Amino acid sequence: MSTENEGTPDPAEQAAPSAPPTPPVPPKDAPQEAPQPASAPQPASAAQPTPAPQPVSQADEPTTVQAPVPAAPPAPEPPAAVAPAPAPAGGWPPPPPAVPAWGTPHPPVPEAPRRRTGGLVAAVLVASLVAGGIGGGIGYWAAERGDNGFSSTTVSSGQAPASFKRDPGTVAAVAAKALPSVVTIQAKSGAQEGEGGTGTGFVYDQEGHIVTNNHVVASAADGGTLSVTFSDGKTYDAEVVGRAEGYDVAVLKLKDAPKGLTPLPLGDSDKVAVGDSTIAIGAPFGLSNTVTTGIVSAKNRPVASGDGSGGSNSYMSALQTDASINPGNSGGPLLDASGAVIGINSAIQSTSGGFGQSQAGSIGLGFAIPVNQAKNVAQQLIRTGKPVYPVIGATVNMNEKGQGATIASQGTGGTASVTPDGPAAKAGLKAGDVITGFDDHQIDSGPTLISEIWTHKPGDSVKITYERDGKTATATVVLGERTGDS
């Protein structure tokens, strides 16, 4: 039922000159007892509807509006302008809709439901606005109470338990324990320009030895300066104890080592499994004490830094990880979930397809020297200052790939490709033989063969699979040794 006719208790006081004849006006209290038709024309008082009936004077008639426009009633006009408006029905029968209130043909009877629908739509819109207003009011009230300190629904970190501790094995716990033993290395050459770079290292022992990559300190090895900064900001001068270009490992020692150094524990890289969690700590692009995480993506990945053809290149049968490694991470530790070192971060894959020690940035292909190999090299450097390499005593082609490692027709400078009375010669290998297997690892190139050889020690016996004249054969080779970088 429309609310447009509510609040008109005295229809006898309103004139309706254009309305058809109507029955005599009932007593003034009759409109309150008789039902009001939904299609009756609207009186002026409908512009301001109220739930309770109130008297309406003739001066209010010009303000009569239709329900779809409740927000802005028109200004009062002279009585003549509204003379056609129909008189309120009260308890009368519904008047014929021949003459509307505005002097135009009255819409047919079915129009009334549309007017009610319009009123309903208006009511819905108003309800929505009111609901929004209530929400805004509540929000303002809550904000005002919060501003006054009466109440708050937030929980500050100060309400956390004071005894909160991170469980062992979480990244945060591992990082917190390892960071004091990881250092940022600043290397400057002895040249007038003072060229150098930034890398990472970690505490190897309590005597102040720091393990890092050779390429991190190479520029300062001859007449340059080295400084080491710990996570607490303390800086110490350092010197090179020994370098191994082929392994890309170097050992430094602090000149005035502080007491209480905590070496990082060394893990077992042979027991690492693909999918194990990894944590890398370093100073990518000079951002010291940066921690990144990932997994072991692959093992025994043959990697040659640079183009793999120069004598100063390094080779490794690397641990591959997707932990973010960037320039500056070099020499830093790759940790397992327990916080033990399983590798030394050394190289990343570039988008151009080559391996390198310093590329544009991480694409999720990082490579670390297995810690078992790095440990052997570090011990050699601390003892003698020089690296020792295992060898087979044969020169192999470094450019071919995919068919194995082919023993060259001649060695460097026209020497024999197979060292007389060397390990390969004693095993019966000859120039032209194609080595396709080293123990249980497949060999597809010369760099891959060297990477596998250097995971062993001099004196180790290894099985080599090779092809000669289309036939496959095997031989046992006892690895020899070479001291120093050639």
PDB file of C-alpha atoms in Angstrom, residues 82-225:
ATOM      1  CA  VAL A  82      -3.369  24.008  -8.573  1.00  0.00           C
ATOM      2  CA  ALA A  83      -7.122  24.259  -8.917  1.00  0.00           C
ATOM      3  CA  PRO A  84      -7.246  21.105 -11.077  1.00  0.00           C
ATOM      4  CA  ALA A  85      -5.803  18.986  -8.283  1.00  0.00           C
ATOM      5  CA  PRO A  86      -8.330  16.320  -7.168  1.00  0.00           C
ATOM      6  CA  ALA A  87      -9.693  16.377  -3.690  1.00  0.00           C
ATOM      7  CA  PRO A  88      -8.534  13.658  -1.367  1.00  0.00           C
ATOM      8  CA  ALA A  89     -10.761  10.647  -1.353  1.00  0.00           C
ATOM      9  CA  GLY A  90     -11.073  10.034   2.332  1.00  0.00           C
ATOM     10  CA  GLY A  91     -13.715   7.328   2.615  1.00  0.00           C
ATOM     11  CA  TRP A  92     -15.154   8.007  -0.831  1.00  0.00           C
ATOM     12  CA  PRO A  93     -15.184   5.497  -3.676  1.00  0.00           C
ATOM     13  CA  PRO A  94     -12.164   5.979  -5.968  1.00  0.00           C
ATOM     14  CA  PRO A  95     -12.756   8.963  -8.252  1.00  0.00           C
ATOM     15  CA  PRO A  96     -12.600   8.496 -12.018  1.00  0.00           C
ATOM     16  CA  PRO A  97      -9.088   9.241 -13.267  1.00  0.00           C
ATOM     17  CA  ALA A  98     -10.297  11.743 -15.875  1.00  0.00           C
ATOM     18  CA  VAL A  99      -8.547  14.857 -14.567  1.00  0.00           C
ATOM     19  CA  PRO A 100      -5.066  14.515 -12.965  1.00  0.00           C
ATOM     20  CA  ALA A 101      -3.633  16.866 -10.352  1.00  0.00           C
ATOM     21  CA  TRP A 102      -1.344  18.590 -12.849  1.00  0.00           C
ATOM     22  CA  GLY A 103      -4.040  19.364 -15.453  1.00  0.00           C
ATOM     23  CA  THR A 104      -3.022  16.652 -17.940  1.00  0.00           C
ATOM     24  CA  PRO A 105      -4.869  13.442 -18.822  1.00  0.00           C
ATOM     25  CA  HIS A 106      -4.654  11.068 -15.898  1.00  0.00           C
ATOM     26  CA  PRO A 107      -2.714   7.859 -16.713  1.00  0.00           C
ATOM     27  CA  PRO A 108      -4.751   4.666 -16.919  1.00  0.00           C
ATOM     28  CA  VAL A 109      -5.437   2.629 -13.830  1.00  0.00           C
ATOM     29  CA  PRO A 110      -2.487   0.227 -14.412  1.00  0.00           C
ATOM     30  CA  GLU A 111      -0.167   3.238 -13.835  1.00  0.00           C
ATOM     31  CA  ALA A 112      -0.752   3.000 -10.098  1.00  0.00           C
ATOM     32  CA  PRO A 113       1.378  -0.133  -9.707  1.00  0.00           C
ATOM     33  CA  ARG A 114       4.212   1.682 -11.509  1.00  0.00           C
ATOM     34  CA  ARG A 115       3.914   4.564  -9.059  1.00  0.00           C
ATOM     35  CA  ARG A 116       4.076   2.084  -6.216  1.00  0.00           C
ATOM     36  CA  THR A 117       7.103   0.470  -7.855  1.00  0.00           C
ATOM     37  CA  GLY A 118       8.698   3.878  -8.152  1.00  0.00           C
ATOM     38  CA  GLY A 119       7.989   4.461  -4.517  1.00  0.00           C
ATOM     39  CA  LEU A 120       9.470   1.071  -3.702  1.00  0.00           C
ATOM     40  CA  VAL A 121      12.591   1.812  -5.744  1.00  0.00           C
ATOM     41  CA  ALA A 122      12.927   5.150  -4.028  1.00  0.00           C
ATOM     42  CA  ALA A 123      12.488   3.435  -0.692  1.00  0.00           C
ATOM     43  CA  VAL A 124      15.168   0.901  -1.587  1.00  0.00           C
ATOM     44  CA  LEU A 125      17.550   3.665  -2.635  1.00  0.00           C
ATOM     45  CA  VAL A 126      16.883   5.553   0.544  1.00  0.00           C
ATOM     46  CA  ALA A 127      17.364   2.378   2.550  1.00  0.00           C
ATOM     47  CA  SER A 128      20.691   1.814   0.851  1.00  0.00           C
ATOM     48  CA  LEU A 129      21.793   5.338   1.592  1.00  0.00           C
ATOM     49  CA  VAL A 130      20.648   5.029   5.144  1.00  0.00           C
ATOM     50  CA  ALA A 131      22.525   1.757   5.521  1.00  0.00           C
ATOM     51  CA  GLY A 132      25.615   3.436   4.143  1.00  0.00           C
ATOM     52  CA  GLY A 133      25.109   6.313   6.489  1.00  0.00           C
ATOM     53  CA  ILE A 134      24.784   3.953   9.422  1.00  0.00           C
ATOM     54  CA  GLY A 135      27.982   2.164   8.376  1.00  0.00           C
ATOM     55  CA  GLY A 136      29.792   5.468   8.039  1.00  0.00           C
ATOM     56  CA  GLY A 137      28.455   6.615  11.361  1.00  0.00           C
ATOM     57  CA  ILE A 138      29.586   3.417  13.058  1.00  0.00           C
ATOM     58  CA  GLY A 139      32.997   3.712  11.410  1.00  0.00           C
ATOM     59  CA  TYR A 140      33.323   7.313  12.571  1.00  0.00           C
ATOM     60  CA  TRP A 141      32.157   6.359  16.053  1.00  0.00           C
ATOM     61  CA  ALA A 142      34.668   3.479  16.241  1.00  0.00           C
ATOM     62  CA  ALA A 143      37.480   5.633  14.882  1.00  0.00           C
ATOM     63  CA  GLU A 144      36.666   8.415  17.322  1.00  0.00           C
ATOM     64  CA  ARG A 145      36.616   5.970  20.205  1.00  0.00           C
ATOM     65  CA  GLY A 146      39.918   4.497  19.015  1.00  0.00           C
ATOM     66  CA  ASP A 147      41.465   7.940  18.718  1.00  0.00           C
ATOM     67  CA  ASN A 148      40.363   8.695  22.257  1.00  0.00           C
ATOM     68  CA  GLY A 149      42.037   5.482  23.475  1.00  0.00           C
ATOM     69  CA  PHE A 150      38.790   3.873  24.610  1.00  0.00           C
ATOM     70  CA  SER A 151      39.173   0.665  22.570  1.00  0.00           C
ATOM     71  CA  SER A 152      41.115  -0.922  19.699  1.00  0.00           C
ATOM     72  CA  THR A 153      40.774  -4.082  17.642  1.00  0.00           C
ATOM     73  CA  THR A 154      44.471  -4.212  16.649  1.00  0.00           C
ATOM     74  CA  VAL A 155      47.144  -6.264  18.366  1.00  0.00           C
ATOM     75  CA  SER A 156      50.607  -4.757  18.648  1.00  0.00           C
ATOM     76  CA  SER A 157      53.786  -6.823  18.437  1.00  0.00           C
ATOM     77  CA  GLY A 158      54.456  -5.859  22.039  1.00  0.00           C
ATOM     78  CA  GLN A 159      51.642  -8.201  23.054  1.00  0.00           C
ATOM     79  CA  ALA A 160      53.517 -11.211  21.594  1.00  0.00           C
ATOM     80  CA  PRO A 161      55.007 -13.594  24.163  1.00  0.00           C
ATOM     81  CA  ALA A 162      58.380 -12.378  25.375  1.00  0.00           C
ATOM     82  CA  SER A 163      59.714 -15.953  25.187  1.00  0.00           C
ATOM     83  CA  PHE A 164      58.989 -16.316  21.440  1.00  0.00           C
ATOM     84  CA  LYS A 165      61.771 -18.256  19.721  1.00  0.00           C
ATOM     85  CA  ARG A 166      62.155 -19.467  16.158  1.00  0.00           C
ATOM     86  CA  ASP A 167      62.341 -23.231  15.877  1.00  0.00           C
ATOM     87  CA  PRO A 168      65.693 -24.745  14.879  1.00  0.00           C
ATOM     88  CA  GLY A 169      65.796 -25.457  11.173  1.00  0.00           C
ATOM     89  CA  THR A 170      63.726 -22.462  10.130  1.00  0.00           C
ATOM     90  CA  VAL A 171      65.364 -20.053   7.712  1.00  0.00           C
ATOM     91  CA  ALA A 172      65.313 -17.293  10.303  1.00  0.00           C
ATOM     92  CA  ALA A 173      66.989 -19.476  12.926  1.00  0.00           C
ATOM     93  CA  VAL A 174      69.641 -20.762  10.517  1.00  0.00           C
ATOM     94  CA  ALA A 175      70.360 -17.261   9.218  1.00  0.00           C
ATOM     95  CA  ALA A 176      70.598 -15.760  12.708  1.00  0.00           C
ATOM     96  CA  LYS A 177      73.176 -18.372  13.697  1.00  0.00           C
ATOM     97  CA  ALA A 178      75.194 -18.210  10.465  1.00  0.00           C
ATOM     98  CA  LEU A 179      75.314 -14.471   9.777  1.00  0.00           C
ATOM     99  CA  PRO A 180      77.942 -13.654  12.469  1.00  0.00           C
ATOM    100  CA  SER A 181      80.317 -16.059  10.682  1.00  0.00           C
ATOM    101  CA  VAL A 182      79.779 -14.672   7.162  1.00  0.00           C
ATOM    102  CA  VAL A 183      81.895 -11.721   6.009  1.00  0.00           C
ATOM    103  CA  THR A 184      81.843  -9.184   3.196  1.00  0.00           C
ATOM    104  CA  ILE A 185      85.196  -8.846   1.421  1.00  0.00           C
ATOM    105  CA  GLN A 186      86.462  -5.652  -0.161  1.00  0.00           C
ATOM    106  CA  ALA A 187      89.326  -6.209  -2.569  1.00  0.00           C
ATOM    107  CA  LYS A 188      91.354  -3.368  -4.093  1.00  0.00           C
ATOM    108  CA  SER A 189      94.178  -3.773  -6.541  1.00  0.00           C
ATOM    109  CA  GLY A 190      97.564  -2.155  -6.077  1.00  0.00           C
ATOM    110  CA  ALA A 191      97.076  -0.165  -9.268  1.00  0.00           C
ATOM    111  CA  GLN A 192      96.707   3.580  -9.089  1.00  0.00           C
ATOM    112  CA  GLU A 193      93.063   3.334 -10.106  1.00  0.00           C
ATOM    113  CA  GLY A 194      92.387   1.122  -7.122  1.00  0.00           C
ATOM    114  CA  GLU A 195      90.182  -1.315  -9.032  1.00  0.00           C
ATOM    115  CA  GLY A 196      88.605  -4.133  -7.112  1.00  0.00           C
ATOM    116  CA  GLY A 197      85.314  -5.618  -6.127  1.00  0.00           C
ATOM    117  CA  THR A 198      83.061  -6.964  -3.418  1.00  0.00           C
ATOM    118  CA  GLY A 199      82.563 -10.591  -2.526  1.00  0.00           C
ATOM    119  CA  THR A 200      81.722 -12.859   0.363  1.00  0.00           C
ATOM    120  CA  GLY A 201      83.513 -15.374   2.555  1.00  0.00           C
ATOM    121  CA  PHE A 202      82.974 -17.325   5.746  1.00  0.00           C
ATOM    122  CA  VAL A 203      84.947 -18.182   8.866  1.00  0.00           C
ATOM    123  CA  TYR A 204      86.759 -21.478   8.365  1.00  0.00           C
ATOM    124  CA  ASP A 205      88.475 -21.858  11.737  1.00  0.00           C
ATOM    125  CA  GLN A 206      89.139 -20.027  15.012  1.00  0.00           C
ATOM    126  CA  GLU A 207      92.588 -18.960  13.843  1.00  0.00           C
ATOM    127  CA  GLY A 208      90.995 -16.397  11.547  1.00  0.00           C
ATOM    128  CA  HIS A 209      91.082 -18.176   8.167  1.00  0.00           C
ATOM    129  CA  ILE A 210      88.403 -17.086   5.722  1.00  0.00           C
ATOM    130  CA  VAL A 211      87.383 -19.214   2.724  1.00  0.00           C
ATOM    131  CA  THR A 212      86.182 -17.506  -0.444  1.00  0.00           C
ATOM    132  CA  ASN A 213      86.492 -17.659  -4.256  1.00  0.00           C
ATOM    133  CA  ASN A 214      89.779 -16.985  -5.995  1.00  0.00           C
ATOM    134  CA  HIS A 215      88.146 -14.533  -8.395  1.00  0.00           C
ATOM    135  CA  VAL A 216      86.974 -12.416  -5.441  1.00  0.00           C
ATOM    136  CA  VAL A 217      90.523 -11.680  -4.245  1.00  0.00           C
ATOM    137  CA  ALA A 218      92.582 -12.109  -7.438  1.00  0.00           C
ATOM    138  CA  SER A 219      92.761  -8.365  -8.131  1.00  0.00           C
ATOM    139  CA  ALA A 220      94.296  -7.708  -4.693  1.00  0.00           C
ATOM    140  CA  ALA A 221      96.555 -10.751  -4.544  1.00  0.00           C
ATOM    141  CA  ASP A 222      99.632  -8.902  -5.822  1.00  0.00           C
ATOM    142  CA  GLY A 223     100.177  -5.619  -4.009  1.00  0.00           C
ATOM    143  CA  GLY A 224      96.520  -4.862  -3.312  1.00  0.00           C
ATOM    144  CA  THR A 225      94.565  -4.533  -0.096  1.00  0.00           C
TER     145      THR A 225
END
